Every structure is written in C-alpha cells, then in structure tokens.
PDB file of C-alpha atoms in Angstrom:
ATOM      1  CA  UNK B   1       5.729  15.796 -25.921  1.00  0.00           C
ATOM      2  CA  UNK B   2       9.068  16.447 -24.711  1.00  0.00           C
ATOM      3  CA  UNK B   3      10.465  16.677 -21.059  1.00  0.00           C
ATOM      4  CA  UNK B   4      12.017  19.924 -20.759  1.00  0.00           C
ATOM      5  CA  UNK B   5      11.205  21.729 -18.360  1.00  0.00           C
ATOM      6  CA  UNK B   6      10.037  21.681 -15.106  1.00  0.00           C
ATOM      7  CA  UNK B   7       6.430  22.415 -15.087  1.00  0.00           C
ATOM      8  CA  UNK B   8       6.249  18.699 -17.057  1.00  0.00           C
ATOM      9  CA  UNK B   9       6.072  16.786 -14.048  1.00  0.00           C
ATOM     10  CA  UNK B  10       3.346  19.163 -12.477  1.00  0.00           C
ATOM     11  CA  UNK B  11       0.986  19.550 -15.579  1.00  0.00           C
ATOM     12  CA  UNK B  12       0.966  15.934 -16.157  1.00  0.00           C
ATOM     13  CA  UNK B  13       0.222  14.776 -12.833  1.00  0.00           C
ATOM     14  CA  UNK B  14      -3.696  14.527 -13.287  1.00  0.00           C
ATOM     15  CA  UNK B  15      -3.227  11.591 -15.632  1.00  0.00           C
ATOM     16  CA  UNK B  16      -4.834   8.167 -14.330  1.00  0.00           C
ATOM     17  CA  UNK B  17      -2.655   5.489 -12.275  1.00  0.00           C
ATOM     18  CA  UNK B  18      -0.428   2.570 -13.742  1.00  0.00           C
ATOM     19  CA  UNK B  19       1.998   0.491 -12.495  1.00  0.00           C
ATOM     20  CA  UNK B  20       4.001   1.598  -9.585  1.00  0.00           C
ATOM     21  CA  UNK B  21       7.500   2.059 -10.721  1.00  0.00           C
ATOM     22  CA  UNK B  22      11.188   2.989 -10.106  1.00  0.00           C
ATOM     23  CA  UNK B  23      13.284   5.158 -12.729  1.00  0.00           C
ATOM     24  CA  UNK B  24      17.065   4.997 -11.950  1.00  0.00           C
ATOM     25  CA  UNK B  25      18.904   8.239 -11.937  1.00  0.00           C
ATOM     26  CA  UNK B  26      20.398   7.830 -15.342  1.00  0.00           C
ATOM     27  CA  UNK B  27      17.044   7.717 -17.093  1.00  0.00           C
ATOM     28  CA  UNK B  28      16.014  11.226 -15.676  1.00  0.00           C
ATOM     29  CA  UNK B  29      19.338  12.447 -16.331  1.00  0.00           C
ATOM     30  CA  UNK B  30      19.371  11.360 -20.229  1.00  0.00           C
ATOM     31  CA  UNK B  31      15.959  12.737 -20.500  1.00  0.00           C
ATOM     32  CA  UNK B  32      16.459  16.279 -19.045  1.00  0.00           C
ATOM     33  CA  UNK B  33      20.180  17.069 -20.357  1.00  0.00           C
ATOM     34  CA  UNK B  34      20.026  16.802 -24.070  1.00  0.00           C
ATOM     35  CA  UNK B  35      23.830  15.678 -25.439  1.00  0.00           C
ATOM     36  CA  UNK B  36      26.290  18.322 -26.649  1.00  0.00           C
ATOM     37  CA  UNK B  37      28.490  17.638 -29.311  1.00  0.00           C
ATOM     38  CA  UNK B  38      31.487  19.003 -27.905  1.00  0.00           C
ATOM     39  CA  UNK B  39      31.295  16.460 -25.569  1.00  0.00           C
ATOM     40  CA  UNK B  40      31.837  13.109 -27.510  1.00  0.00           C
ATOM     41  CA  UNK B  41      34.864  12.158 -29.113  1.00  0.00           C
ATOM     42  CA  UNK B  42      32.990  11.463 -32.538  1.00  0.00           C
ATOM     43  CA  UNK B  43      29.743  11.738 -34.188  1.00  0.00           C
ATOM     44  CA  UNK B  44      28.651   8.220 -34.064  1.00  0.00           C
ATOM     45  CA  UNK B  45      28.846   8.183 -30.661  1.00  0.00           C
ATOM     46  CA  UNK B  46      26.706  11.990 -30.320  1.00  0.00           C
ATOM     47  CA  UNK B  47      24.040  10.409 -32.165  1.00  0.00           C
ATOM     48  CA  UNK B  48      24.218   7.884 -30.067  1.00  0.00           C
ATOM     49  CA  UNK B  49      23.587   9.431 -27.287  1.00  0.00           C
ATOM     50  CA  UNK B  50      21.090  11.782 -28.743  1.00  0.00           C
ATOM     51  CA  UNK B  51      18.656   8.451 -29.632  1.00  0.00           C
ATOM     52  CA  UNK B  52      19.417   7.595 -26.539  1.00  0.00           C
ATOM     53  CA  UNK B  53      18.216  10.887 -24.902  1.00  0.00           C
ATOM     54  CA  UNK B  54      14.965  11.142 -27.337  1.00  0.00           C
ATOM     55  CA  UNK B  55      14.201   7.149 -25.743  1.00  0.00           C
ATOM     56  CA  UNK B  56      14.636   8.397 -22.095  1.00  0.00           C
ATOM     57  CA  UNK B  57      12.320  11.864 -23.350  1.00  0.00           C
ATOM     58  CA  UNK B  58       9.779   9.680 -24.812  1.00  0.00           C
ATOM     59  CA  UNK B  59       9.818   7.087 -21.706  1.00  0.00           C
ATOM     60  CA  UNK B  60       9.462   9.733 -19.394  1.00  0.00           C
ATOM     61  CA  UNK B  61       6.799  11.646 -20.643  1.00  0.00           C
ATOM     62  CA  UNK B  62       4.948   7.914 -20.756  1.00  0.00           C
ATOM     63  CA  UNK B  63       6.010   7.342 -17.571  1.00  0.00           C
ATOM     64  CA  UNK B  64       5.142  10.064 -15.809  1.00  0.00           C
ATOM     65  CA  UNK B  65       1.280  10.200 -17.677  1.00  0.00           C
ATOM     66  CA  UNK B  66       0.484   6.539 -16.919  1.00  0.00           C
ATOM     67  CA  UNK B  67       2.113   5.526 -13.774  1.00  0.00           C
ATOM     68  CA  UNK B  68       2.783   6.261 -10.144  1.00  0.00           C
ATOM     69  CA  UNK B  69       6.695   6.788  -9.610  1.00  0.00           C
ATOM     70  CA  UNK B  70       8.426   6.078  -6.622  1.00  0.00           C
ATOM     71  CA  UNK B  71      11.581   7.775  -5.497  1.00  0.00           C
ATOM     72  CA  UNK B  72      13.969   7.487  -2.483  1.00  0.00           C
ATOM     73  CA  UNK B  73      15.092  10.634  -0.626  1.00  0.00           C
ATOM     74  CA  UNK B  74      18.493   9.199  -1.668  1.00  0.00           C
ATOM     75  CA  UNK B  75      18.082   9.205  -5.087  1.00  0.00           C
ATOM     76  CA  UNK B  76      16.651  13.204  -5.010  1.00  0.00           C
ATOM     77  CA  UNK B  77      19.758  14.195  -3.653  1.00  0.00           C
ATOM     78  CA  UNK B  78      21.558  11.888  -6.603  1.00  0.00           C
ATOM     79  CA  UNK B  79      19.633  13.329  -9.022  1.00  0.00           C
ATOM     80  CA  UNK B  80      20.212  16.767  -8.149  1.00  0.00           C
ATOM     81  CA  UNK B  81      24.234  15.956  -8.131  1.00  0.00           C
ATOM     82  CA  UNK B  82      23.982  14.490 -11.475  1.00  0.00           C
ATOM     83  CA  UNK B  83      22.084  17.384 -13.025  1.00  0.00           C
ATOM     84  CA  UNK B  84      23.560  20.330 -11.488  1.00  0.00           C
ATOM     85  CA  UNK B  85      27.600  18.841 -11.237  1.00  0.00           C
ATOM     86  CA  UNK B  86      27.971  15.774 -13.180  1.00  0.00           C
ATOM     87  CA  UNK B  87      28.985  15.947 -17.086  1.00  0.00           C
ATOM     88  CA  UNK B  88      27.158  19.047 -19.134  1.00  0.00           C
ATOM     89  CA  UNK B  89      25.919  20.833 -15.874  1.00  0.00           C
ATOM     90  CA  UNK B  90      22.378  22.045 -15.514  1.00  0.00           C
ATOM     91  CA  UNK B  91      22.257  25.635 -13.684  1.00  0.00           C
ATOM     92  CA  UNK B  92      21.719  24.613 -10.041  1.00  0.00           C
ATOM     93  CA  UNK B  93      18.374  26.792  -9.708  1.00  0.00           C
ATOM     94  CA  UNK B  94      16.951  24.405 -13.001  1.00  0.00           C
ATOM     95  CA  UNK B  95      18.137  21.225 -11.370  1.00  0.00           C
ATOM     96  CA  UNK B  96      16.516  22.332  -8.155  1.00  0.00           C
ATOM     97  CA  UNK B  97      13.117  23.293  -9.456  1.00  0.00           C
ATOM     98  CA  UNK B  98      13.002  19.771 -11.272  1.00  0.00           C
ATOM     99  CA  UNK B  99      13.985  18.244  -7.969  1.00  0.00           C
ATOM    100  CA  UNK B 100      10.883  20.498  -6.546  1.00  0.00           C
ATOM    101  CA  UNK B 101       8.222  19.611  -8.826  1.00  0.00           C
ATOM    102  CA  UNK B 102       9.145  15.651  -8.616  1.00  0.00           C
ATOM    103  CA  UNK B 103       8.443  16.313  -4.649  1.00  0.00           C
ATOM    104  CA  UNK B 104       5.701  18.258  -5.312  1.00  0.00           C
ATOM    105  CA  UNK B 105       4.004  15.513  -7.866  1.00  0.00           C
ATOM    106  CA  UNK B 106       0.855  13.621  -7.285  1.00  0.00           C
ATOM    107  CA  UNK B 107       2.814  11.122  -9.931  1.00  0.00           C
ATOM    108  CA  UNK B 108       5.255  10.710  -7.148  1.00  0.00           C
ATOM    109  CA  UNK B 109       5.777   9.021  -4.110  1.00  0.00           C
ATOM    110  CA  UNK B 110       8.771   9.420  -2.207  1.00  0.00           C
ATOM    111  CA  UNK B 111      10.518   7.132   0.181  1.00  0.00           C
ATOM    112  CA  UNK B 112      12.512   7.877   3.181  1.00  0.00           C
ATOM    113  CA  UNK B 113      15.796   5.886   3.443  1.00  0.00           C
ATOM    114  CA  UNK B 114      15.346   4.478   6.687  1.00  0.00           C
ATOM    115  CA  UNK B 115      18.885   3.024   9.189  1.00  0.00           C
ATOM    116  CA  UNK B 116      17.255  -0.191   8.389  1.00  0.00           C
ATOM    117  CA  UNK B 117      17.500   0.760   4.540  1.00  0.00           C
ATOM    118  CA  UNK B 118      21.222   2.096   4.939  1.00  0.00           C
ATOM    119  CA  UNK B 119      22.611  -1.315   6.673  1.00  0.00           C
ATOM    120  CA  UNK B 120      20.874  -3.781   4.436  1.00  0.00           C
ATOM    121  CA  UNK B 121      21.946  -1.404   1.105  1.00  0.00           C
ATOM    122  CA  UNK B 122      25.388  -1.658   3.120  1.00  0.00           C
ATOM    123  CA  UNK B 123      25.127  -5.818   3.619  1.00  0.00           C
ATOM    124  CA  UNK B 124      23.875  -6.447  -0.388  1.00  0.00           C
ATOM    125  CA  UNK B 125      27.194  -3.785  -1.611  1.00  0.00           C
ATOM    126  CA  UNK B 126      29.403  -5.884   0.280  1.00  0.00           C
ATOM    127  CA  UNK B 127      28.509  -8.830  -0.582  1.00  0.00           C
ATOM    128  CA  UNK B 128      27.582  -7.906  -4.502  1.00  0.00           C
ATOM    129  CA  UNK B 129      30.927  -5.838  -4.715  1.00  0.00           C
ATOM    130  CA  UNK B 130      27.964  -2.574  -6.553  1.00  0.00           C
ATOM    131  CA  UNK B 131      28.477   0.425  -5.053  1.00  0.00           C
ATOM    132  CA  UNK B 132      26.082   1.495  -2.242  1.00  0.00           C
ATOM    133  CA  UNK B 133      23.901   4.143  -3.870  1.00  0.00           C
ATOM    134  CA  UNK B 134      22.151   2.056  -6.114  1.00  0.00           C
ATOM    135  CA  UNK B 135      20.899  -0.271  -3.128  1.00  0.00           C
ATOM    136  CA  UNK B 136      20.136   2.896  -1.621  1.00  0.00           C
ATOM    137  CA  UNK B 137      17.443   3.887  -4.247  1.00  0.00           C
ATOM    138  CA  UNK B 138      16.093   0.234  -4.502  1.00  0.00           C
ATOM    139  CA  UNK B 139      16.216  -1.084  -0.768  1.00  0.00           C
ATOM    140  CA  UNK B 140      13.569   1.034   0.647  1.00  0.00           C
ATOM    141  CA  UNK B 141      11.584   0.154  -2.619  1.00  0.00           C
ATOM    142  CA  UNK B 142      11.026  -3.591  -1.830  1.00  0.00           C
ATOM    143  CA  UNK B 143       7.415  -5.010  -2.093  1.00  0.00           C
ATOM    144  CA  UNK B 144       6.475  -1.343  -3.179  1.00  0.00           C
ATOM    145  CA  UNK B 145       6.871  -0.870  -6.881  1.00  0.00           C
ATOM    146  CA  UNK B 146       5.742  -3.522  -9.618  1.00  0.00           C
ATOM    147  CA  UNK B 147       9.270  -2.366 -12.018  1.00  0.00           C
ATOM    148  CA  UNK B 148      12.607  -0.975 -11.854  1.00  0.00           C
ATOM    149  CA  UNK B 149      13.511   1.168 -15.494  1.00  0.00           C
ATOM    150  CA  UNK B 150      17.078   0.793 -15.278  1.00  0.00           C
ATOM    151  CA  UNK B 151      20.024   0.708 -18.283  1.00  0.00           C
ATOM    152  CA  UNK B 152      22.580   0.149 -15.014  1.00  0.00           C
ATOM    153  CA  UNK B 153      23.936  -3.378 -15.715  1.00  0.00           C
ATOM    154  CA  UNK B 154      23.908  -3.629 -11.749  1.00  0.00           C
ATOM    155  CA  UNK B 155      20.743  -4.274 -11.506  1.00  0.00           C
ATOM    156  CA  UNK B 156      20.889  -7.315 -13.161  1.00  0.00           C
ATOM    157  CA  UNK B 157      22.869  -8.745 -10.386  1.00  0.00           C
ATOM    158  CA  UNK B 158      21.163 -11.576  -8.409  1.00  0.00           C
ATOM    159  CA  UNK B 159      21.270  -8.998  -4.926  1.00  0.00           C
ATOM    160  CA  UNK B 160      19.430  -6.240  -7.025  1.00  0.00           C
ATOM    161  CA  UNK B 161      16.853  -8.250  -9.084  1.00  0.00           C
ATOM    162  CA  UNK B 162      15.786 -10.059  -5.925  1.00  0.00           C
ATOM    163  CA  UNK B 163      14.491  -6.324  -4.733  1.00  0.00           C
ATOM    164  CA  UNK B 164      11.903  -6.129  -7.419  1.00  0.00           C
ATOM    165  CA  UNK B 165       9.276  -8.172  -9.604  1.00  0.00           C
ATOM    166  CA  UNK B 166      10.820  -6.834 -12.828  1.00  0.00           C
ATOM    167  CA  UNK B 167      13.413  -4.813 -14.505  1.00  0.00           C
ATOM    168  CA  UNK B 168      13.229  -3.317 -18.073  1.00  0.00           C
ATOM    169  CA  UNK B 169      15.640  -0.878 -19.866  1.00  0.00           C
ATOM    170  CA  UNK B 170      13.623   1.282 -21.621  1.00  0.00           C
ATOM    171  CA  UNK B 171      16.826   2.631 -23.661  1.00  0.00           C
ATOM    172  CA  UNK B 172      17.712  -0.624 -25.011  1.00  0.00           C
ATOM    173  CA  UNK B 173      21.722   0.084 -24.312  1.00  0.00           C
ATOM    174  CA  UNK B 174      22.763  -1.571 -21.245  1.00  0.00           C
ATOM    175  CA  UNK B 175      26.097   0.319 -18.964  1.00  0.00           C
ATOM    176  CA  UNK B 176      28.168  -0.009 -16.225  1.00  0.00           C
ATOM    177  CA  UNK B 177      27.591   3.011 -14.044  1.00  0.00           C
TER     178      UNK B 177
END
C-alpha cells in the first residue's frame, strides 16, 4: 500500500502496537512528495531518488501499521514547512490535513517541547556544532521511544545517539541535512 494521502494515517491506526519509535522529518517528507524529474540535474540521480521515495512509502506504511510513533510539537511544525515550502511544494491545505491526521492518530503520540527540552537541545547544538532542530525532535524523546528512523548523518553523532537505544536508516542512503 502506498502513503498518499491523508486518510492513511487514520485508516491504519487500528493496527496492533510495536516498538515505540521516532521518524525524522526527511522520512515523511520522501514518502509523501514523490520526486519530479524536472527537479534533478540527471536521470540517475531521479531514479535515485524515486527508490528512495518507494523505501520511505514502503517504511511508512510498515511503520505506521505495526508501531506506536512519537512526534515532537517541533517537528509538526517542521514537517509542515518541509511539505508545504521546502523543494516541490505540497498545497498548504494537503500538508495541513497530513499534519491533522498525524495529531489526530491513535498511531501517534505527540510530545510537547518543554523550556527544559529547548536549553538542553540548545547545550548538545553547541557543543556538537548540529543545528538545533534536530535536538529539538529527539530531546523531549529520551527514555520514550525504543528507535530513531533517521538517514540524517547527525544522528550518528555521539550527542544524538546517546538520546536513544537505537538508530536505523530505513533508506539505506545516509545525508547531511
């Protein structure tokens, strides 16, 4: 099954519990914005990215029907941004209702960044030299999920992988976001 639209994350939500897990932005992004050609500079690297966005599909769809996902109120608001403004835009109204139906989820839980969150995501940047929003969708996650599905080459810094028991890229490519 694919993930395109947003009753997805709704209909499947019924499914039994798995691990508890975190999906960086990317992942959701690569799985709900299918490449464009017109947007790579040659067809290896379009194919590319089209495996790349069938992998994401497929480990969504898994995702979402055998575990419990948790997501920060930071990384809603990231994921929005990087459907609705960031490369091939997604109409606002889509990106919005996909943004609604996570929320609305029994598949989800959602974590509020906390001031406690926002200085120790501030402490670990500084000191790591990674940009602040990824500790702001992993801080508030400690001791709560059981893996991190990342392809963000951050998170295989030493102040990251300390946050959780495991990280996995379920893409296979590894980036530099």
């Amino acid at each position: 099954m694919r993930i395109s639209s947003r009753s997805t994350v709704t209909t499947i939500s019924r499914a039994s519990r798995g691990l508890e897990v975190f999906i960086d932005t990317q992942l959701w992004v690569y799985a709900f914005k299918k490449p464009q050609r017109r947007g790579f500079e040659s067809e290896e690297k379009y194919k590319e990215a089209l495996k790349i966005h069938e992998k994401a599909n497929n480990f969504l769809y898994e995702a979402l029907t055998k575990h419990t996902i948790y997501v920060t109120t930071h990384q809603l608001a990231e994921l929005y941004h990087a459907l609705a403004f960031r490369g091939a835009r997604m109409e606002p109204r889509k990106a919005l209702a996909i943004i609604e139906d996570i929320v609305n989820s029994t598949r989800t839980v959602i974590v509020e960044v906390r001031k406690k969150h926002y200085r120790e995501a501030l402490r670990l940047s500084t000191i790591s030299g990674i940009h602040v929003w990824d500790y702001l969708c992993i801080v508030p996650l400690k001791g709560l999920i059981d893996v991190a599905y990342t392809n963000d080459k951050h998170f295989l810094h030493a102040t990251i992988r300390s946050l959780v028991p495991r990280i996995e890229n379920p893409v296979g490519k590894w980036l530099e976001i």
